[in-house]
CSV table of C-alpha atoms in Angstrom, one decimal:
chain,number,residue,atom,x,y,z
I,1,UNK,CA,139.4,93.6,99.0
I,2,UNK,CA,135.8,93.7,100.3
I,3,UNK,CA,134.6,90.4,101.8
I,4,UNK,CA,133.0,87.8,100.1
I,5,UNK,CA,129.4,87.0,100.5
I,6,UNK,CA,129.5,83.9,99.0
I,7,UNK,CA,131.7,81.3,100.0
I,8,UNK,CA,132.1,79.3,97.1
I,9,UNK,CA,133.5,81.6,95.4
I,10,UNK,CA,135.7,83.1,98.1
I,11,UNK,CA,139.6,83.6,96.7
I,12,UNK,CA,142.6,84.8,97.9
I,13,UNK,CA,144.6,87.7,96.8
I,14,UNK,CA,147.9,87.7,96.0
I,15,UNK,CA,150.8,89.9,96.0
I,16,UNK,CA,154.2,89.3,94.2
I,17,UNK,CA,157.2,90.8,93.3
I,18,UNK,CA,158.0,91.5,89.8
I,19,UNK,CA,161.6,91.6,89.6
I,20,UNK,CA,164.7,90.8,91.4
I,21,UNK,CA,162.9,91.6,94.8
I,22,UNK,CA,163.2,94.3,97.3
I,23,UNK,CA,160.5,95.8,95.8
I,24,UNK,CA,158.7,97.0,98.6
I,25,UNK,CA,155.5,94.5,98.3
I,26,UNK,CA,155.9,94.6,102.7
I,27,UNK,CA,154.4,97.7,102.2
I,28,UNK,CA,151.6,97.0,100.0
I,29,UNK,CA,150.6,93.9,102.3
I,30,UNK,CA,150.3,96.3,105.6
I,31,UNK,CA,148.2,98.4,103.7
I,32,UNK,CA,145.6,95.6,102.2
I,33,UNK,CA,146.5,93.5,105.7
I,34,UNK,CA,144.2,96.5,106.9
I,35,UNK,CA,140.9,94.7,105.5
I,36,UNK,CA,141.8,91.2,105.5
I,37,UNK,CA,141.5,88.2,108.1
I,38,UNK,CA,144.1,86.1,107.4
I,39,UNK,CA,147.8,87.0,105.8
I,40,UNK,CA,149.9,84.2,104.5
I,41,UNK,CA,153.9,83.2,103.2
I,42,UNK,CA,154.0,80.6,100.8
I,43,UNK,CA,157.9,80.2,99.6
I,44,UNK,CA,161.1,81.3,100.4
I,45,UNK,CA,162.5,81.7,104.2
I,46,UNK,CA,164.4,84.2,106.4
I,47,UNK,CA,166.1,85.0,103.4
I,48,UNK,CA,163.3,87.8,102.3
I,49,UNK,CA,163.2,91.0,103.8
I,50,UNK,CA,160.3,93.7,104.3
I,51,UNK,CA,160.4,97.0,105.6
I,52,UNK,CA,157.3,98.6,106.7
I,53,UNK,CA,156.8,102.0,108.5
I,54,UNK,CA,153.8,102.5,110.4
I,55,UNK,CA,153.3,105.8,112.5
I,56,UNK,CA,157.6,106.7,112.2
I,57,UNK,CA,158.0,103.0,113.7
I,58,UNK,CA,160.2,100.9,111.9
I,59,UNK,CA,159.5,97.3,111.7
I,60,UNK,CA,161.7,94.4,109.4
I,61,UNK,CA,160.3,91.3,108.7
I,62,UNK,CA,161.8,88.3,107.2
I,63,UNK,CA,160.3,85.5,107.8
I,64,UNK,CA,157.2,86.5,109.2
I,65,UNK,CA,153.9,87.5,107.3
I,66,UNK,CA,153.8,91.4,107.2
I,67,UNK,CA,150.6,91.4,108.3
I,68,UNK,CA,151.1,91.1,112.1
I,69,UNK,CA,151.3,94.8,111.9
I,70,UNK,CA,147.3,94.8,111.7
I,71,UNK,CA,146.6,93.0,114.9
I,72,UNK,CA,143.4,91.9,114.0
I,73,UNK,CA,144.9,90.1,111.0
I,74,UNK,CA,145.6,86.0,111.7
I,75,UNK,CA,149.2,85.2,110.0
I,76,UNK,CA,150.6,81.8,108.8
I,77,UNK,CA,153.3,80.3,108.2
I,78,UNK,CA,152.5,78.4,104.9
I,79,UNK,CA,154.2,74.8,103.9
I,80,UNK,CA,156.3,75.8,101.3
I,81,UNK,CA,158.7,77.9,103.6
I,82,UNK,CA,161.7,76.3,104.9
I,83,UNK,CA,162.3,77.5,108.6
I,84,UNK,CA,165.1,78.3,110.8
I,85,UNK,CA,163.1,78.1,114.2
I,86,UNK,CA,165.8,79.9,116.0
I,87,UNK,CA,165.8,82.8,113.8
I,88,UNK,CA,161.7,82.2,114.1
I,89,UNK,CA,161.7,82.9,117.6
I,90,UNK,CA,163.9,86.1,117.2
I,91,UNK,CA,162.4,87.8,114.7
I,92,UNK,CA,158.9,87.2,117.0
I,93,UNK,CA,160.5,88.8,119.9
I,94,UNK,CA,161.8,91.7,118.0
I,95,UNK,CA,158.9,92.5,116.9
I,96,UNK,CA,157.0,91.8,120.8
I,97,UNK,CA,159.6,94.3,121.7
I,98,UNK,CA,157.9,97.1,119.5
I,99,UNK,CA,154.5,96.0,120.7
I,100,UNK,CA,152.9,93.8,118.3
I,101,UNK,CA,151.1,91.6,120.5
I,102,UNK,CA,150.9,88.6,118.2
I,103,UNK,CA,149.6,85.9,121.1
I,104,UNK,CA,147.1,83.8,119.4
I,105,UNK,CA,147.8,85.7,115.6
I,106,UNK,CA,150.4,83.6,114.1
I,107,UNK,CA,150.8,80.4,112.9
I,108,UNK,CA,152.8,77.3,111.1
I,109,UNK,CA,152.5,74.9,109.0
I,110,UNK,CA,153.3,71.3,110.3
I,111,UNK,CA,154.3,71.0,106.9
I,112,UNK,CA,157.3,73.3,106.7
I,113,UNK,CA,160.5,72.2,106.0
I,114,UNK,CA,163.2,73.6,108.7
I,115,UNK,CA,166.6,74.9,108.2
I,116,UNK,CA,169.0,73.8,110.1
I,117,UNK,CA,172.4,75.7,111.3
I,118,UNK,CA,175.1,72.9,109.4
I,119,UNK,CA,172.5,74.6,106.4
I,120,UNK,CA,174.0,77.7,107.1
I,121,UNK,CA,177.4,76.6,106.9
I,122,UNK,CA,176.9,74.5,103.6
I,123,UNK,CA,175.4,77.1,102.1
I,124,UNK,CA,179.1,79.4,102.6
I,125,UNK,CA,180.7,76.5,101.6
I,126,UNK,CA,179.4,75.6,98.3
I,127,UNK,CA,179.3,79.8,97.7
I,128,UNK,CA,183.1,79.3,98.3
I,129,UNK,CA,183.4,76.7,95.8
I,130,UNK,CA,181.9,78.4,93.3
I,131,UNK,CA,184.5,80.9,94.1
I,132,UNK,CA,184.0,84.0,91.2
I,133,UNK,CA,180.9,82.0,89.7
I,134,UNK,CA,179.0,82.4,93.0
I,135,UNK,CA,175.2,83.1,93.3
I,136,UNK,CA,175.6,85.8,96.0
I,137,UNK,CA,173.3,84.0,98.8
I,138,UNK,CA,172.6,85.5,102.0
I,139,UNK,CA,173.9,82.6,103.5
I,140,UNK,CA,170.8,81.6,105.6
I,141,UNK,CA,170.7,78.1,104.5
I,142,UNK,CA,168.1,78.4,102.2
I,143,UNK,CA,169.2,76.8,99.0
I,144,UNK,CA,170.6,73.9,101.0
I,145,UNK,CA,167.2,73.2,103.0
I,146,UNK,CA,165.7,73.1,99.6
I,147,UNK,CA,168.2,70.5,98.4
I,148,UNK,CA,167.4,68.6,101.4
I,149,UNK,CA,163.9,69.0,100.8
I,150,UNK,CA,163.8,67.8,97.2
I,151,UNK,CA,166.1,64.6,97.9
I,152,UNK,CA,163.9,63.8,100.2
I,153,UNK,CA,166.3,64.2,103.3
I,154,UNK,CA,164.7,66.7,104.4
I,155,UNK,CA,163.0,67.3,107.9
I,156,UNK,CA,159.6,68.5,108.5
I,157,UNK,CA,158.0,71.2,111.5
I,158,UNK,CA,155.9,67.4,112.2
I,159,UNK,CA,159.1,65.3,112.8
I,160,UNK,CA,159.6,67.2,116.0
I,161,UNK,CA,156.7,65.6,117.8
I,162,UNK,CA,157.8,62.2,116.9
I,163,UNK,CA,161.8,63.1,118.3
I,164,UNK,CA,162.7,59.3,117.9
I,165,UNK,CA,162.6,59.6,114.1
I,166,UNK,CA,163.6,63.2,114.4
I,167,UNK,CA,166.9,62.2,115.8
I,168,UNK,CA,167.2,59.4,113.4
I,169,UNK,CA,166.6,61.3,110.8
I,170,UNK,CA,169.1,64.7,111.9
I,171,UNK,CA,171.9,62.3,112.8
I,172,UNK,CA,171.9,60.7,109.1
I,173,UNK,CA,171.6,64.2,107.4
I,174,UNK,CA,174.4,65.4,109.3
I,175,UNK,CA,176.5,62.1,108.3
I,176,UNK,CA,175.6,62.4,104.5
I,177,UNK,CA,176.8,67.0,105.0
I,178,UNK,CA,180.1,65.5,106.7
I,179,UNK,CA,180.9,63.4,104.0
I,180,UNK,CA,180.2,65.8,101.4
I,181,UNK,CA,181.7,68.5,102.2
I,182,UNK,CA,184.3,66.9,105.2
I,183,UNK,CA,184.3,66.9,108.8
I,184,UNK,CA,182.9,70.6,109.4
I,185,UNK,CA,182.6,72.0,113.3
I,186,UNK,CA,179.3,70.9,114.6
I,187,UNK,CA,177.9,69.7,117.6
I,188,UNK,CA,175.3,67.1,117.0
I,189,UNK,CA,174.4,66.5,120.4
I,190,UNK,CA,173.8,70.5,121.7
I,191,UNK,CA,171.5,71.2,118.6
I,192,UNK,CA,169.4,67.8,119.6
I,193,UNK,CA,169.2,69.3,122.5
I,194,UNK,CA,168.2,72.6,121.3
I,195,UNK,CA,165.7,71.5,119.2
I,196,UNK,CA,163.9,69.5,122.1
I,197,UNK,CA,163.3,72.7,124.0
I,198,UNK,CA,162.6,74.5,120.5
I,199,UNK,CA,159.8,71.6,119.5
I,200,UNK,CA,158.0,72.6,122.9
I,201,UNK,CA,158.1,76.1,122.5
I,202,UNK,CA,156.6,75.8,119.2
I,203,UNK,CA,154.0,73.4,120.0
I,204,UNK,CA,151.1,75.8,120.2
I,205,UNK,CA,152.3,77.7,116.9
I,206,UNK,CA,151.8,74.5,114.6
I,207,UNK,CA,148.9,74.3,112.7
I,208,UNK,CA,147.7,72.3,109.6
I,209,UNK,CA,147.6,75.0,107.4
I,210,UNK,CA,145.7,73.3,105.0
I,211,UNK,CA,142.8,72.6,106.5
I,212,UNK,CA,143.0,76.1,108.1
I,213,UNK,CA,143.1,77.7,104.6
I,214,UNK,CA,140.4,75.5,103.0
I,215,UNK,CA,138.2,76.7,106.3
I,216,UNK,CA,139.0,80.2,106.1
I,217,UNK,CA,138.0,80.3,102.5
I,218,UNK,CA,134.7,77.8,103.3
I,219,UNK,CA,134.0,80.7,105.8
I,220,UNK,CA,134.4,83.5,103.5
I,221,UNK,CA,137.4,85.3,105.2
I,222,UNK,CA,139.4,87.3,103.3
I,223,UNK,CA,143.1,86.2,102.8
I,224,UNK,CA,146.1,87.7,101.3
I,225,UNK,CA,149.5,85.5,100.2
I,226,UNK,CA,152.5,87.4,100.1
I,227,UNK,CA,154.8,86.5,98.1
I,228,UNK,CA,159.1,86.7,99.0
I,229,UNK,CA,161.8,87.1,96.6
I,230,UNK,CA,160.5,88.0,93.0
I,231,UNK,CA,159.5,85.7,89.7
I,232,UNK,CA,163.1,87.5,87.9
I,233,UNK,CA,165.0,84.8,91.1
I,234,UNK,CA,162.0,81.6,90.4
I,235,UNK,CA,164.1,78.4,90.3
I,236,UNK,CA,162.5,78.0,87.0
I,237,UNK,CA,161.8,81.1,85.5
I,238,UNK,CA,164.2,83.5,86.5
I,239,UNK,CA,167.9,84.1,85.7
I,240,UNK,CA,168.9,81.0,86.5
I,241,UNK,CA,171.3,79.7,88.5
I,242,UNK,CA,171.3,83.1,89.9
I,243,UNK,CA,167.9,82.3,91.5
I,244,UNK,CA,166.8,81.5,95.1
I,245,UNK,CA,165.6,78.2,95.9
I,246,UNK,CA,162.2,78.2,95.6
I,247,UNK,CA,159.0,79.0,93.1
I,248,UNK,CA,158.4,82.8,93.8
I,249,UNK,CA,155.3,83.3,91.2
I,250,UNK,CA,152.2,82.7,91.3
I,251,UNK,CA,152.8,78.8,91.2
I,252,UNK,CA,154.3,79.1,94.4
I,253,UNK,CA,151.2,80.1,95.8
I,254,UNK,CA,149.6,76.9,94.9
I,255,UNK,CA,152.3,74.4,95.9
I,256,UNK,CA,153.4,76.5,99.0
I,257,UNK,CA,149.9,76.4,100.2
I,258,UNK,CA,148.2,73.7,98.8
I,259,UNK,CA,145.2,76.3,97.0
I,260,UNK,CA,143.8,75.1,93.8
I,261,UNK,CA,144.4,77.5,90.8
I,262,UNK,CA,140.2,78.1,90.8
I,263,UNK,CA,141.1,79.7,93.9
I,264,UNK,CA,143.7,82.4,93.3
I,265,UNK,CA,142.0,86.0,92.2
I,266,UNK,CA,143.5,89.4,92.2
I,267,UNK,CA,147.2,88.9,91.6
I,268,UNK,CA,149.4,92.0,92.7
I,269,UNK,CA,152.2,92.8,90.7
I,270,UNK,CA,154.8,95.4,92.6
I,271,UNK,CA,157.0,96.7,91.0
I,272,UNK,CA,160.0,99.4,91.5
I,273,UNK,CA,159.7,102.2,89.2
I,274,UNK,CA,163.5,101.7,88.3
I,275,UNK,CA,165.2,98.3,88.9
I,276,UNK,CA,167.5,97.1,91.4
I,277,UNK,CA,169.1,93.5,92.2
I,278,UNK,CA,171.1,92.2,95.2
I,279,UNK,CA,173.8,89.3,94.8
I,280,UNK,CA,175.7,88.2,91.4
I,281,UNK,CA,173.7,87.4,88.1
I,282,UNK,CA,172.7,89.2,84.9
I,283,UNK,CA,171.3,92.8,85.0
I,284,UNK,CA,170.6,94.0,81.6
I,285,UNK,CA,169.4,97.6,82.3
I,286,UNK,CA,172.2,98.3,85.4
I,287,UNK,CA,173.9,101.7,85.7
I,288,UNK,CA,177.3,101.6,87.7
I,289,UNK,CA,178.4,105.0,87.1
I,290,UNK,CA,177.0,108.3,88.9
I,291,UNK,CA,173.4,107.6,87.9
I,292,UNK,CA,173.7,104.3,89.2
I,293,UNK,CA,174.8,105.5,92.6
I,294,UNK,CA,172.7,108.5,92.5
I,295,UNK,CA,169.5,106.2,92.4
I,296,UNK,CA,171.2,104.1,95.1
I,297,UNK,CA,171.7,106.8,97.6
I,298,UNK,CA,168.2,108.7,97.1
I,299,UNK,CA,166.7,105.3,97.2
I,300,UNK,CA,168.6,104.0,99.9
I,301,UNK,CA,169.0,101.1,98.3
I,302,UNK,CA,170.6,98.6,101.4
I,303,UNK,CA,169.5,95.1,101.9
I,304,UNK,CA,167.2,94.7,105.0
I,305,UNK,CA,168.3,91.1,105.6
I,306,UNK,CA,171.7,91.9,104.8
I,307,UNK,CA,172.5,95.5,104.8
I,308,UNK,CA,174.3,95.1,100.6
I,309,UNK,CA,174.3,97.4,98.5
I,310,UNK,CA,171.6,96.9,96.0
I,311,UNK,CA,172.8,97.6,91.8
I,312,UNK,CA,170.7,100.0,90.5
I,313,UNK,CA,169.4,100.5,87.1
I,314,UNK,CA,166.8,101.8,84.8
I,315,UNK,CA,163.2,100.1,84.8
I,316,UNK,CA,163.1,97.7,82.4
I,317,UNK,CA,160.0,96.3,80.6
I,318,UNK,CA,161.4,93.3,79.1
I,319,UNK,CA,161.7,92.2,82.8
I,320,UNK,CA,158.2,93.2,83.4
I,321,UNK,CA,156.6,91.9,80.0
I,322,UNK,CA,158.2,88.4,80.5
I,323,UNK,CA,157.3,88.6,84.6
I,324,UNK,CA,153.6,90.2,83.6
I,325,UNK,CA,153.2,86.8,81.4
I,326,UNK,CA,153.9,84.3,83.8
I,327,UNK,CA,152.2,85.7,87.1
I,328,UNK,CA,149.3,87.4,85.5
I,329,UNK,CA,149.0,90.4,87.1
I,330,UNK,CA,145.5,92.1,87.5
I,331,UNK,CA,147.0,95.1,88.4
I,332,UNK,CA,149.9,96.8,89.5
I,333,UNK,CA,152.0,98.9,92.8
I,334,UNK,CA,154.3,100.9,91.4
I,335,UNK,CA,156.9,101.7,94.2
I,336,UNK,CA,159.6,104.7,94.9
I,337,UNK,CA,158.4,106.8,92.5
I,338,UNK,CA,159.8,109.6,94.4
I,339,UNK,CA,163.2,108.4,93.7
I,340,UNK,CA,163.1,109.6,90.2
I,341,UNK,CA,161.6,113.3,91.1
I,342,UNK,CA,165.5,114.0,90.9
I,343,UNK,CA,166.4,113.1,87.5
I,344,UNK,CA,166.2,115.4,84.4
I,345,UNK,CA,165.2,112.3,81.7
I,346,UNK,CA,164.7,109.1,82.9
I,347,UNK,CA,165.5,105.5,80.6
I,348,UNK,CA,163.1,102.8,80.1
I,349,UNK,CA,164.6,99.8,78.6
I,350,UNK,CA,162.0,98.2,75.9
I,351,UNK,CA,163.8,95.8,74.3
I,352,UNK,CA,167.2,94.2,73.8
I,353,UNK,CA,169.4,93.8,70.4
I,354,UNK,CA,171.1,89.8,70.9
I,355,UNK,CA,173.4,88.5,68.2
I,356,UNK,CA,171.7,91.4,65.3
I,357,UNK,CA,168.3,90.6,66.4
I,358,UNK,CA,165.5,92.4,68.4
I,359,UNK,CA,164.0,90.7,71.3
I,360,UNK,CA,161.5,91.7,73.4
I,361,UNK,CA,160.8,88.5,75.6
I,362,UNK,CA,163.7,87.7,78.5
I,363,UNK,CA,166.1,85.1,77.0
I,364,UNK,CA,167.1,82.0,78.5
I,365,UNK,CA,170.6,81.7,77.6
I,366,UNK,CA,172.8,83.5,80.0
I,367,UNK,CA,175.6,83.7,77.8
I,368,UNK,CA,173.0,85.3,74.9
I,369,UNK,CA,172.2,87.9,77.4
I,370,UNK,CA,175.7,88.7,78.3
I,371,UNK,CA,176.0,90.2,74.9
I,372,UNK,CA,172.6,92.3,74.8
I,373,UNK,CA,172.6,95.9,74.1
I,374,UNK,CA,169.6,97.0,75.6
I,375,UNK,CA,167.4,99.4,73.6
I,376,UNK,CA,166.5,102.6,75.8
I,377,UNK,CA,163.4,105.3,75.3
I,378,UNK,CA,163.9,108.2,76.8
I,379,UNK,CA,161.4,110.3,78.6
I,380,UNK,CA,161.8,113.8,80.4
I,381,UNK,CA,161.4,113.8,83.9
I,382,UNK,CA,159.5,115.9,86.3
I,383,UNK,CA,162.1,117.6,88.8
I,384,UNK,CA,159.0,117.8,91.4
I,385,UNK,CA,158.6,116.5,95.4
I,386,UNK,CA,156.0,114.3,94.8
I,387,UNK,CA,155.8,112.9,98.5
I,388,UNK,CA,153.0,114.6,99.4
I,389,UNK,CA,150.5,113.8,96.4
I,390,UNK,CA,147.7,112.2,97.4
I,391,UNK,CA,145.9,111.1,94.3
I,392,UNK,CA,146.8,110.2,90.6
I,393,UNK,CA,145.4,113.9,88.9
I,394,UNK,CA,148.1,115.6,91.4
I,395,UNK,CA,151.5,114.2,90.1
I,396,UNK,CA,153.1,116.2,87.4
I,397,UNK,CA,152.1,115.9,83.7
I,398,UNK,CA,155.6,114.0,82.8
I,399,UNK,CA,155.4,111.6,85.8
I,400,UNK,CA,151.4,111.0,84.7
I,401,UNK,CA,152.9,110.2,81.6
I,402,UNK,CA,155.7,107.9,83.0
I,403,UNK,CA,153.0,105.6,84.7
I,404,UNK,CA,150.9,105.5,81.7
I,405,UNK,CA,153.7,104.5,79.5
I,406,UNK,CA,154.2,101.6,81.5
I,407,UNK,CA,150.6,100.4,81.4
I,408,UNK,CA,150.2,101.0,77.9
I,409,UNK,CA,153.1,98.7,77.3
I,410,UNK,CA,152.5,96.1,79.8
I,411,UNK,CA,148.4,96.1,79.3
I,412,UNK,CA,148.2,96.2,83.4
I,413,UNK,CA,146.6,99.0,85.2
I,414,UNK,CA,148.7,100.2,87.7
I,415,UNK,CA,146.1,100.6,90.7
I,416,UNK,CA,149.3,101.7,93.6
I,417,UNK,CA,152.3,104.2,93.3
I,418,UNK,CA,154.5,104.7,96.2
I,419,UNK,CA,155.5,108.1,96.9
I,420,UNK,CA,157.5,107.7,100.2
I,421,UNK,CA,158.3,105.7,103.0
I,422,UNK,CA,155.4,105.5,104.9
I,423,UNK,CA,151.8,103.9,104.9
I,424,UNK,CA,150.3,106.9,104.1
I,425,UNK,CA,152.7,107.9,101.5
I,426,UNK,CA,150.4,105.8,98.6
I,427,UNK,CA,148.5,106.5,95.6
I,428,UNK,CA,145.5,104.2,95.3
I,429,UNK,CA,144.0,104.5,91.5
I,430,UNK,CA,140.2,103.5,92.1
């Protein structure tokens, strides 16, 4: 990511997940946050979860743009996220608290929609009506700030400054929630409150991050979008309704942010180097016997937002085929490779038998992939530490192998591979 000399032509780089999330893109970001002026969230909210590891200090971001870790890195808050300001403000001083001076570094769109805490309690109460069928949300209100959002109920970062219209338009939202879903504990009056105190505080956060990003680019910075979730939980594209709320591929980027296509350049695919999904929904390749839980506990595969269990199952390339041709990847991170140094053969899943027939492409239909039997390759596996391997030529001969199998079927270089935990636990493939 080396600057650009000519403005014109400036674009951003963009980093996405590939699967069902929790892939470790946070990672990824601190590293290329290293070179780059300005890091930017386009979808999603508190609901996405990064871990990132810098010098044995542990640092979770959810909301936030990862690359406050670099502090001469500018984040922002982009349109397209739907904030819970009091969760905001935590999050910012939890991170203070471990020294990231971020004073003058982080920004937010006046365009964001916010989530509110009656959100929050919607969103358990339509899980609970779904009762057995449920989605398996984290509960932060998310979904239900999109509703609001795309009914166009919704309440923007802007409204604040105007309070008169922001009162008038909290009180009716909170009406139409009451009579929906019945009268519900809430007290209307102490969050108005709240949020009078929270509108000042914010004040000197709120940006228009339009015009900011259209500068930056004018100017020739440099500017990374990280992407939250991944394109296999798109409201569109993924395994719907067993999706989040929001766009999480590359579209996102352009309707989060308001960035023209033209604009868009390297597009960072990261993917786990087995599979792993949080929540309810289909999972083709998943393991839940002793494999299962063996890549769970050597992967320590726990939710940073909400501390679950992640399922865990063998990588599989019909995910990464179907994800590869809607973001478009120009290369790939392949993460936790470590994890695997354990197993004797490892499964890749290529392709999956439905109703007699072959398919190689991720179905639609639900109910179609409910009765899949998923066609597995096998290849040996390595039985090596590879933590401390610094380039590509020092892995072992099967786990070279491994990584090239993957690119030959996906027609992506892989350019990253994640060895460990840490920043400097990363294979860069020149």
């Amino acid at each position: 990511m080396s600057p650009t000399t000519d403005a014109n032509s400036n674009k951003v780089s963009v980093v996405l997940g590939t699967q069902w999330g929790d892939e470790g893109k946070g990672k990824l970001v601190d590293i290329l946050a290293q070179s780059i002026d300005v890091c930017v969230r386009c979808q999603g909210g508190n609901n996405a979860g990064h871990t990132i590891v810098v010098d044995g200090v542990k640092y979770a971001f959810h909301m936030l743009p990862s690359g406050l870790v670099n502090m001469a890195c500018v984040s922002v808050v982009g349109s397209g996220v739907v904030v819970h300001l009091p969760s905001f403000f935590e999050e910012l001083e939890d991170l203070q608290k471990q020294g990231l001076d971020c004073d003058g570094r982080l920004f937010i769109s006046d365009r964001c929609h916010l989530v509110f805490d009656f959100h929050q309690i919607v969103d358990g109460m339509k899980e609970g009506e779904l009762g057995r069928g449920s989605i398996g949300t984290t509960k932060k209100g998310i979904g239900p700030a999109y509703s609001s959002k795309a009914s166009r109920s919704g309440i923007r970062v802007h409204h604040l400054y105007h309070f008169d219209e922001f009162e008038k338009r909290f009180r009716t939202i909170v009406a139409a929630r009451h009579r929906r879903y019945g009268d519900f504990e809430y007290d209307v009056e102490a969050e108005l409150s709240r949020y009078r105190q929270l509108a000042e505080r914010l004040r000197p956060f709120v940006i228009d991050s339009v015009e900011f990003l259209h500068a930056k680019l004018r100017e020739g910075k440099r500017i990374l979008v990280e992407g939250a979730n991944a394109l296999m939980l798109d409201i569109d594209f993924g395994t719907y309704p067993y999706v989040t709320s929001s766009n999480t591929g590359v579209g996102g980027v352009c309707t989060g942010l308001g960035i023209p296509p033209s604009k868009i350049g390297e597009v960072i695919g990261v993917a786990k180097a087995y599979t792993t999904r949080v929540g309810g929904g289909p999972f083709p390749s998943e393991l839940t016997d002793e494999v299962g839980q063996k890549l769970r506990d050597v992967g320590a595969e726990y939710g940073v937002t909400t501390g679950r269990p992640r399922r865990c199952g063998w990588l599989d390339l019909v995910v990464l085929r179907y994800s590869t041709m809607i973001n478009g990847y120009t290369s790939l991170n392949l993460t936790k490779l470590d994890v695997l140094d354990v197993f004797d053969e490892i499964k890749v899943a290529v392709s999956y038998t439905i109703n007699g027939k072959e398919v190689t492409s991720f179905p639609a239909d639900l109910d179609d992939l409910a009765t899949a039997t998923v066609n597995y390759v096998t290849l040996p596996g390595w039985k090596q530490n590879i933590s401390k391997c610094r380039t590509f030529e020092e892995l072992p001969e099967n786990c070279q192998k491994y990584v090239r199998f993957i690119e030959k079927d996906l027609g992506v270089p892989v350019q990253w591979i994640g060895v460990g935990a840490g920043r400097e636990d990363m294979i860069n493939i020149d």
